[in-house]
XYZ file of C-alpha atoms in Angstrom:
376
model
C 14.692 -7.743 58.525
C 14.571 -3.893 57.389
C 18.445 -3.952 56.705
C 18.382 -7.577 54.371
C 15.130 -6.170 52.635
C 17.177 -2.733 51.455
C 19.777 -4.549 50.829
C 17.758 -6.588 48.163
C 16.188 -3.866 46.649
C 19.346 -2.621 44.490
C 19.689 -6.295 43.381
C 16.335 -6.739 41.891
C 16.077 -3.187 40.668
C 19.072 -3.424 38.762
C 17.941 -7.064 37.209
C 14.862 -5.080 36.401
C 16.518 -2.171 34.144
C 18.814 -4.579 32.391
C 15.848 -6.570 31.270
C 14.158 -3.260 30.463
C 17.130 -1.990 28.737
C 17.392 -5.494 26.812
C 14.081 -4.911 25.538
C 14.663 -1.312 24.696
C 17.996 -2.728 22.264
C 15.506 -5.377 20.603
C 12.857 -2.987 19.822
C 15.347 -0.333 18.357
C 17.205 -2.956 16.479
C 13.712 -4.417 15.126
C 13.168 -0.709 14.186
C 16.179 -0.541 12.420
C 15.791 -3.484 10.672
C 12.316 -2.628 9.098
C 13.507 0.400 7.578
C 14.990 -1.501 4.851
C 13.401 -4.158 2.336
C 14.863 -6.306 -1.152
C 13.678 -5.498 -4.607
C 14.013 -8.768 -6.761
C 12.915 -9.291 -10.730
C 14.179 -10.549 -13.893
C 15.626 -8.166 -16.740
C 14.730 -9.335 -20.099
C 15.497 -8.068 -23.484
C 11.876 -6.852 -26.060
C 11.676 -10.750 -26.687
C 11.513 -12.117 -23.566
C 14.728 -13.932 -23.469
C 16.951 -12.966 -19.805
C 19.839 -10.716 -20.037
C 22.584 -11.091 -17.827
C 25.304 -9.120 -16.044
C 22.826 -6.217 -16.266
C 23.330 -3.899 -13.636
C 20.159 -2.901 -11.773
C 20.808 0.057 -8.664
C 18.374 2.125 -6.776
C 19.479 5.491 -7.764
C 20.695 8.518 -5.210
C 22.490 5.395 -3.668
C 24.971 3.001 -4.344
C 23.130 -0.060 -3.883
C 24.130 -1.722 -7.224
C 24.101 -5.715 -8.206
C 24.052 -7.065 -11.070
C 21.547 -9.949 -13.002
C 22.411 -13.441 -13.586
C 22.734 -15.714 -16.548
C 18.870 -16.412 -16.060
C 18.609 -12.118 -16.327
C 17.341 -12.659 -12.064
C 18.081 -10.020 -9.957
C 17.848 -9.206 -5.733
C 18.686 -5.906 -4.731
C 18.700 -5.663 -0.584
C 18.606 -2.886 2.022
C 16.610 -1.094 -0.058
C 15.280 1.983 1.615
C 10.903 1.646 2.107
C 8.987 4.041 -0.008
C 9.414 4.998 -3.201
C 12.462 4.762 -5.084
C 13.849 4.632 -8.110
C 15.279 2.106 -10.004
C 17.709 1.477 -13.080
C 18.930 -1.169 -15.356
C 21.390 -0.905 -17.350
C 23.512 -2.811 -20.313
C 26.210 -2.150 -22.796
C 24.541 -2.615 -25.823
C 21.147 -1.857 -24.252
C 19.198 1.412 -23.670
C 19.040 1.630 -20.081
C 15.296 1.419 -18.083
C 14.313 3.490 -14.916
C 11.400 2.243 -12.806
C 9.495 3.475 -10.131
C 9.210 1.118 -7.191
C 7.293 1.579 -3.764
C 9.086 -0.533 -1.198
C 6.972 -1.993 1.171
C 8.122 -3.825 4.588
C 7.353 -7.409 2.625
C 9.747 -6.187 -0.346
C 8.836 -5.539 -4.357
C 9.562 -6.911 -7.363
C 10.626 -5.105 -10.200
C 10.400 -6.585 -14.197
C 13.118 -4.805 -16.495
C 12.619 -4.599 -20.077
C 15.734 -3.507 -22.157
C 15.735 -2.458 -25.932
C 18.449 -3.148 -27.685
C 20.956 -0.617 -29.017
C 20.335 0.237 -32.980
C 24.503 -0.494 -33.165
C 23.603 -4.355 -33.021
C 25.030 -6.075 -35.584
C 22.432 -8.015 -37.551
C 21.196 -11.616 -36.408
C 23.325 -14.203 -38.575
C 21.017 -17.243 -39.529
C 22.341 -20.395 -38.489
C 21.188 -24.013 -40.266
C 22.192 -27.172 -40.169
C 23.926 -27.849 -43.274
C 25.794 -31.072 -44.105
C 29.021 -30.986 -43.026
C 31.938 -33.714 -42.640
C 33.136 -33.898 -38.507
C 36.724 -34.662 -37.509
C 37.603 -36.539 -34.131
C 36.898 -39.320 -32.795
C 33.337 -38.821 -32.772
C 32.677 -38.227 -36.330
C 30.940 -40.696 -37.621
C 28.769 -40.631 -35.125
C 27.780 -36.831 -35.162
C 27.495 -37.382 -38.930
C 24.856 -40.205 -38.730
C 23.129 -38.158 -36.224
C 22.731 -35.174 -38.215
C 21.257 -37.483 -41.280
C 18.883 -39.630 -39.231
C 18.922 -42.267 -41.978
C 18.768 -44.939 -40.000
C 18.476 -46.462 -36.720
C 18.064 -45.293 -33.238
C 19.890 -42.338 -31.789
C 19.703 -41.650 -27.940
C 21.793 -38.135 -26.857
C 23.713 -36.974 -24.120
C 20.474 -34.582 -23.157
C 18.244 -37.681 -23.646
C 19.971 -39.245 -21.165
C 20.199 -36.138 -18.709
C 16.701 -35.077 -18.996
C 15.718 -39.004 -17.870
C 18.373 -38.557 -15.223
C 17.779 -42.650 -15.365
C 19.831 -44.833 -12.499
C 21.072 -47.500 -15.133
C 21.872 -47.653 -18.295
C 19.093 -50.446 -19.321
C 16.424 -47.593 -18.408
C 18.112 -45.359 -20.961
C 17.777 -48.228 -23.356
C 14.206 -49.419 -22.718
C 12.674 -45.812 -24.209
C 14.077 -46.807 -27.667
C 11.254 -48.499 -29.911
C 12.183 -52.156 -30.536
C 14.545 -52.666 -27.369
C 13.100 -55.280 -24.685
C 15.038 -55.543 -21.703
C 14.347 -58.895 -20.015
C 15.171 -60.863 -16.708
C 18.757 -59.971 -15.282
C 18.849 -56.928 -17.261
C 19.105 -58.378 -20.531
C 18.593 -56.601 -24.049
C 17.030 -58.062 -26.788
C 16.046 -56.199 -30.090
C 12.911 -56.824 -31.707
C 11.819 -59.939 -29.380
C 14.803 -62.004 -30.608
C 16.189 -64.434 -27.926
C 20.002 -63.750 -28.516
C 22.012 -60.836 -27.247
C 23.100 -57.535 -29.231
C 26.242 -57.089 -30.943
C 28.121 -54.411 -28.723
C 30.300 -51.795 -29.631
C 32.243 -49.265 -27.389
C 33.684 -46.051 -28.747
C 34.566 -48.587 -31.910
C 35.508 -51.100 -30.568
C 33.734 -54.849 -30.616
C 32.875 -56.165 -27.021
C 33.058 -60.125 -27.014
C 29.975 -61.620 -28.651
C 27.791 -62.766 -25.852
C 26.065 -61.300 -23.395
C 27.240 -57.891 -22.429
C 26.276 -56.500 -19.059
C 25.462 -52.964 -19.934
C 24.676 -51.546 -16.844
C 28.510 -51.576 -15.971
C 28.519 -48.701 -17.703
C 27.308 -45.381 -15.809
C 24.649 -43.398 -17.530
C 26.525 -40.100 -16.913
C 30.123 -41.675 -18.539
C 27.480 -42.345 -22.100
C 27.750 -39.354 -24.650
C 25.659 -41.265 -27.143
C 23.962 -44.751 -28.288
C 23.006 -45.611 -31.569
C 20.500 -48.578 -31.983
C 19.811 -50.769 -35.511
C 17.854 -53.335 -34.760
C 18.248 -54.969 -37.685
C 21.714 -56.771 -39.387
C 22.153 -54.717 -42.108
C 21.255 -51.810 -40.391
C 24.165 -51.185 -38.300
C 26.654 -49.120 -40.667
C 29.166 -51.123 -42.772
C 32.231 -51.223 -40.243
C 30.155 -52.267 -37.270
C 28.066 -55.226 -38.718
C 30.954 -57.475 -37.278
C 31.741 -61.151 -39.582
C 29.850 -63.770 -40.304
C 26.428 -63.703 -38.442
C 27.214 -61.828 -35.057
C 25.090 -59.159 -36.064
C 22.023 -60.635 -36.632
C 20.031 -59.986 -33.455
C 20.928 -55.988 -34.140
C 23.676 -54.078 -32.846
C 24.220 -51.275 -30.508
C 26.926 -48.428 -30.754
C 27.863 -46.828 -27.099
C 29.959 -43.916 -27.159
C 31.862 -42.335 -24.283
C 32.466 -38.825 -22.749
C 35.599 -37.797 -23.116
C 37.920 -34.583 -23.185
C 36.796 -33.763 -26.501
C 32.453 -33.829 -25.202
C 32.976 -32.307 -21.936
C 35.207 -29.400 -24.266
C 32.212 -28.849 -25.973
C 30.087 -28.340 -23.419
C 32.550 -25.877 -21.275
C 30.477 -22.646 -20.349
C 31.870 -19.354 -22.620
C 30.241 -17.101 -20.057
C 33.088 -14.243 -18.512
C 32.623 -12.006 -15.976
C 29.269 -9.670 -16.362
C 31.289 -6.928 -15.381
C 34.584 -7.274 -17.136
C 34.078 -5.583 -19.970
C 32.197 -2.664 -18.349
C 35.468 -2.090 -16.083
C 37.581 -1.833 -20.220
C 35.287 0.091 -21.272
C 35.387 2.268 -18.344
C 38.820 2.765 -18.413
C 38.755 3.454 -21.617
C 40.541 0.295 -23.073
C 37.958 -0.563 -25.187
C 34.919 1.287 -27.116
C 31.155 1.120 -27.640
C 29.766 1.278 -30.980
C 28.440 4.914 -30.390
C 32.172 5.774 -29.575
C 33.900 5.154 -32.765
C 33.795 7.057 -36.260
C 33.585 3.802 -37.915
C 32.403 0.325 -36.397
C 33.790 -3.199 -36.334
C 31.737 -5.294 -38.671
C 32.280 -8.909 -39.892
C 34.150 -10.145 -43.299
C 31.535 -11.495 -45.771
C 33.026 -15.344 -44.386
C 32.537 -14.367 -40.909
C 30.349 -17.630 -39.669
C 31.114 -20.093 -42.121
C 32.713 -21.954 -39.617
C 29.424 -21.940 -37.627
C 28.584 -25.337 -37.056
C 24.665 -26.269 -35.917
C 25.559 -28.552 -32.908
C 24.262 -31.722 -34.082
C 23.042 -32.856 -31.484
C 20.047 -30.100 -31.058
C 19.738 -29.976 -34.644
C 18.815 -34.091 -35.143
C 16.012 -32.917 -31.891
C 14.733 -29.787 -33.762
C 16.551 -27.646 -31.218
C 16.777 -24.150 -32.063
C 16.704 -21.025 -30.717
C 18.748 -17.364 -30.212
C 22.234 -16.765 -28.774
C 23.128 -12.815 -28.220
C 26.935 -12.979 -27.634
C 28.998 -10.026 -26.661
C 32.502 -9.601 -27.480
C 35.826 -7.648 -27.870
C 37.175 -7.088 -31.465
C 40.833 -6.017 -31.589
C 43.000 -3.799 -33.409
C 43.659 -6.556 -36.142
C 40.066 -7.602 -36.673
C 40.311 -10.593 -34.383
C 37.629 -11.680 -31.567
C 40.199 -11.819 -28.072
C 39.388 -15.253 -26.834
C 38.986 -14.120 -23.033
C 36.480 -10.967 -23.899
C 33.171 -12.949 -25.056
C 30.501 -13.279 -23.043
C 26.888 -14.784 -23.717
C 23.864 -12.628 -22.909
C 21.471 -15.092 -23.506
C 21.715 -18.338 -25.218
C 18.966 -21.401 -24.574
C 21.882 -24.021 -24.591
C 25.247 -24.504 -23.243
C 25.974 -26.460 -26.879
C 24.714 -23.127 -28.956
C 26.791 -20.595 -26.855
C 30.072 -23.093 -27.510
C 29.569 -23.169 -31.476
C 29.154 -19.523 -31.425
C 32.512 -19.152 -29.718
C 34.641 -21.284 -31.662
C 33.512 -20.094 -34.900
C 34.186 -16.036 -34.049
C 36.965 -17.575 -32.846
C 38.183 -18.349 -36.224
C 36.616 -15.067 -38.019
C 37.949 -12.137 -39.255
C 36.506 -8.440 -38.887
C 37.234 -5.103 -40.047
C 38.437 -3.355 -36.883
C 36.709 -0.261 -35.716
C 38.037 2.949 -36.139
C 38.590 5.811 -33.871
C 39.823 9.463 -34.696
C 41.813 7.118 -38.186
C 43.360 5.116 -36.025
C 42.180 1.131 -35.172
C 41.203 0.553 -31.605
C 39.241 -1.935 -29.315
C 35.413 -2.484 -29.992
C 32.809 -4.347 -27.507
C 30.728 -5.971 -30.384
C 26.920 -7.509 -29.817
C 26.042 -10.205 -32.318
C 22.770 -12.162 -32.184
C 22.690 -15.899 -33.950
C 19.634 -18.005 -35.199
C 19.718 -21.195 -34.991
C 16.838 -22.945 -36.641
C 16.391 -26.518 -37.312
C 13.634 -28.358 -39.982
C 10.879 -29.045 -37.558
C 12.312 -26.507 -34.549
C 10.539 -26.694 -31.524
């Protein structure tokens, strides 16, 4: 009995210190882990509006990440205690904060003045223009507002609706009736139809086989001779109103393709010296007197009263020309803004900057207005 009871006593022991070392590993590696904490915050230019691809670092380390196109920010394994931190911009001065790190984390709120090299903000307003493409006439009567009912891409988004009857049944006038019927103004007969142009049959058109998200824009007129000249149809098939239905197509989803590049490409040019700052050259790049007159006000946001600021962020070449793949947006409030600020530097002209009398490479910061009668 003496001999089997020694011989147990190894056996247990030993389950004994692997449980104690097991513990021992856990509490060491909870140590370790509570050593460390995340700092998270926004960075915002002296208006409030976010910057992104600012880079934010604890310094003395080389913790670094950068902000995101909402200017958000989450810095981890950041050592507990107090620290400093820094944000910093081309284009921007750069901000140092002090930060005690507790176990639960901190946050952080960066506030960025601009450079004085900024160029000055260009006004943008809607202005009466004549569109091209297929959706011309449509953009045209949207901008004007004469007449009829207009219901937007973002109208329809924003409503996120499941068919295209409960887009239709916000518009005043519009009745939509058993089966999914519309009827304008209480009248008893169906809609004259158009898609993209074209007449549907006259009849009864089943509008919900069309998908809310493949609809770029409707335009309502409930009345005959409301309807512009080319859609009011022959003889009386107008006469209980008409509706216009346009699709999405190459040409809308072109306009709404983000213009955003990498946060940090134009750092990594600048720090190899391939490109300049504005406090780097003897004389800096600065737009031709025609320099936005291509600007268009998207017309979309300006029939809503959309407006707001787009800060853009560029490269200007040795000829005076914007390079189409070094633009980024540091803030804009829509995709739709950021696009028309693109495509008209795209088309401008600047005097290049000038380094030591020779022309070189410039990162340029412009800011755009866009205001709209009635902006909200």
């Amino acid at each position: 009995m003496l001999h089997r009871a020694i011989l147990r006593r190894p056996a247990g022991r030993a389950r004994w210190m692997a449980a104690l070392a097991a513990v021992a590993a856990l509490g060491a590696s909870a140590g370790a882990q509570g050593t460390t904490a995340s700092v998270s915050g926004t960075v915002t230019d002296s208006t409030g509006l976010p910057v992104s691809g600012a880079e934010v670092g604890a310094l003395g380390t080389t913790l670094r990440v950068r902000s995101g196109e909402q200017g958000a920010y989450v810095l981890p394994g950041v050592a507990l205690g107090a620290i400093l931190l820094e944000a910093r911009r081309l284009g921007f001065r750069p901000e140092t904060l002090r930060v005690v790190v507790a176990e639960g984390g901190a946050s952080a709120r960066f506030v960025l003045r601009l450079a004085p090299t900024l160029l000055q903000t260009v006004a943008v307003r809607g202005n009466r223009r004549r569109y091209v493409g297929r959706l011309a006439g449509y953009y045209e009567r949207l901008q004007s507002r004469a007449i009829g009912y207009f219901i937007t891409r973002d109208d329809i988004e924003r409503g996120n609706p499941r068919q295209l009857t409960d887009v239709l049944r916000r518009a005043p006038g519009v009745d939509i009736v058993r089966g999914g019927r519309v009827r304008l103004r209480g009248r008893s007969c169906a809609p004259l139809v158009w898609i993209d142009g074209v007449a549907m049959p006259a009849g009864e058109v089943d509008l919900n086989t069309f998908a809310p998200n493949s609809i770029e824009g409707v335009e309502v007129y409930l009345s005959a001779s409301g309807a512009p000249a080319r859609y009011q149809g022959t003889g009386d098939e107008s006469r209980c109103g008409t509706l216009l239905l346009w699709s999405r197509g190459l040409d809308t989803e072109r306009r709404r393709a983000p213009v955003v590049a990498a946060a940090d490409q134009m750092d990594s040019l600048h720090l190899a010296g391939a490109v300049f700052a504005a406090t780097e050259v003897e004389t800096e790049a600065r737009p031709t007197d025609a320099n936005v007159a291509a600007l268009v006000y998207p017309p979309d946001l300006y029939s809503a009263g959309l407006g707001g600021l787009v800060v853009a962020e560029f490269v200007v070449d040795t000829t005076g020309r914007m390079e189409p793949d070094q633009f980024a947006v540091l803030s804009s409030p829509h995709v739709l803004m950021s696009r028309a600020v693109y495509e008209a530097l795209g088309g401008a002209t600047f005097v290049p900057a000038r380094r030591a009398g020779l022309a070189v490479r410039q990162i340029v910061q412009m800011r755009f207005r866009f205001a709209a009668p009635g902006m909200r």
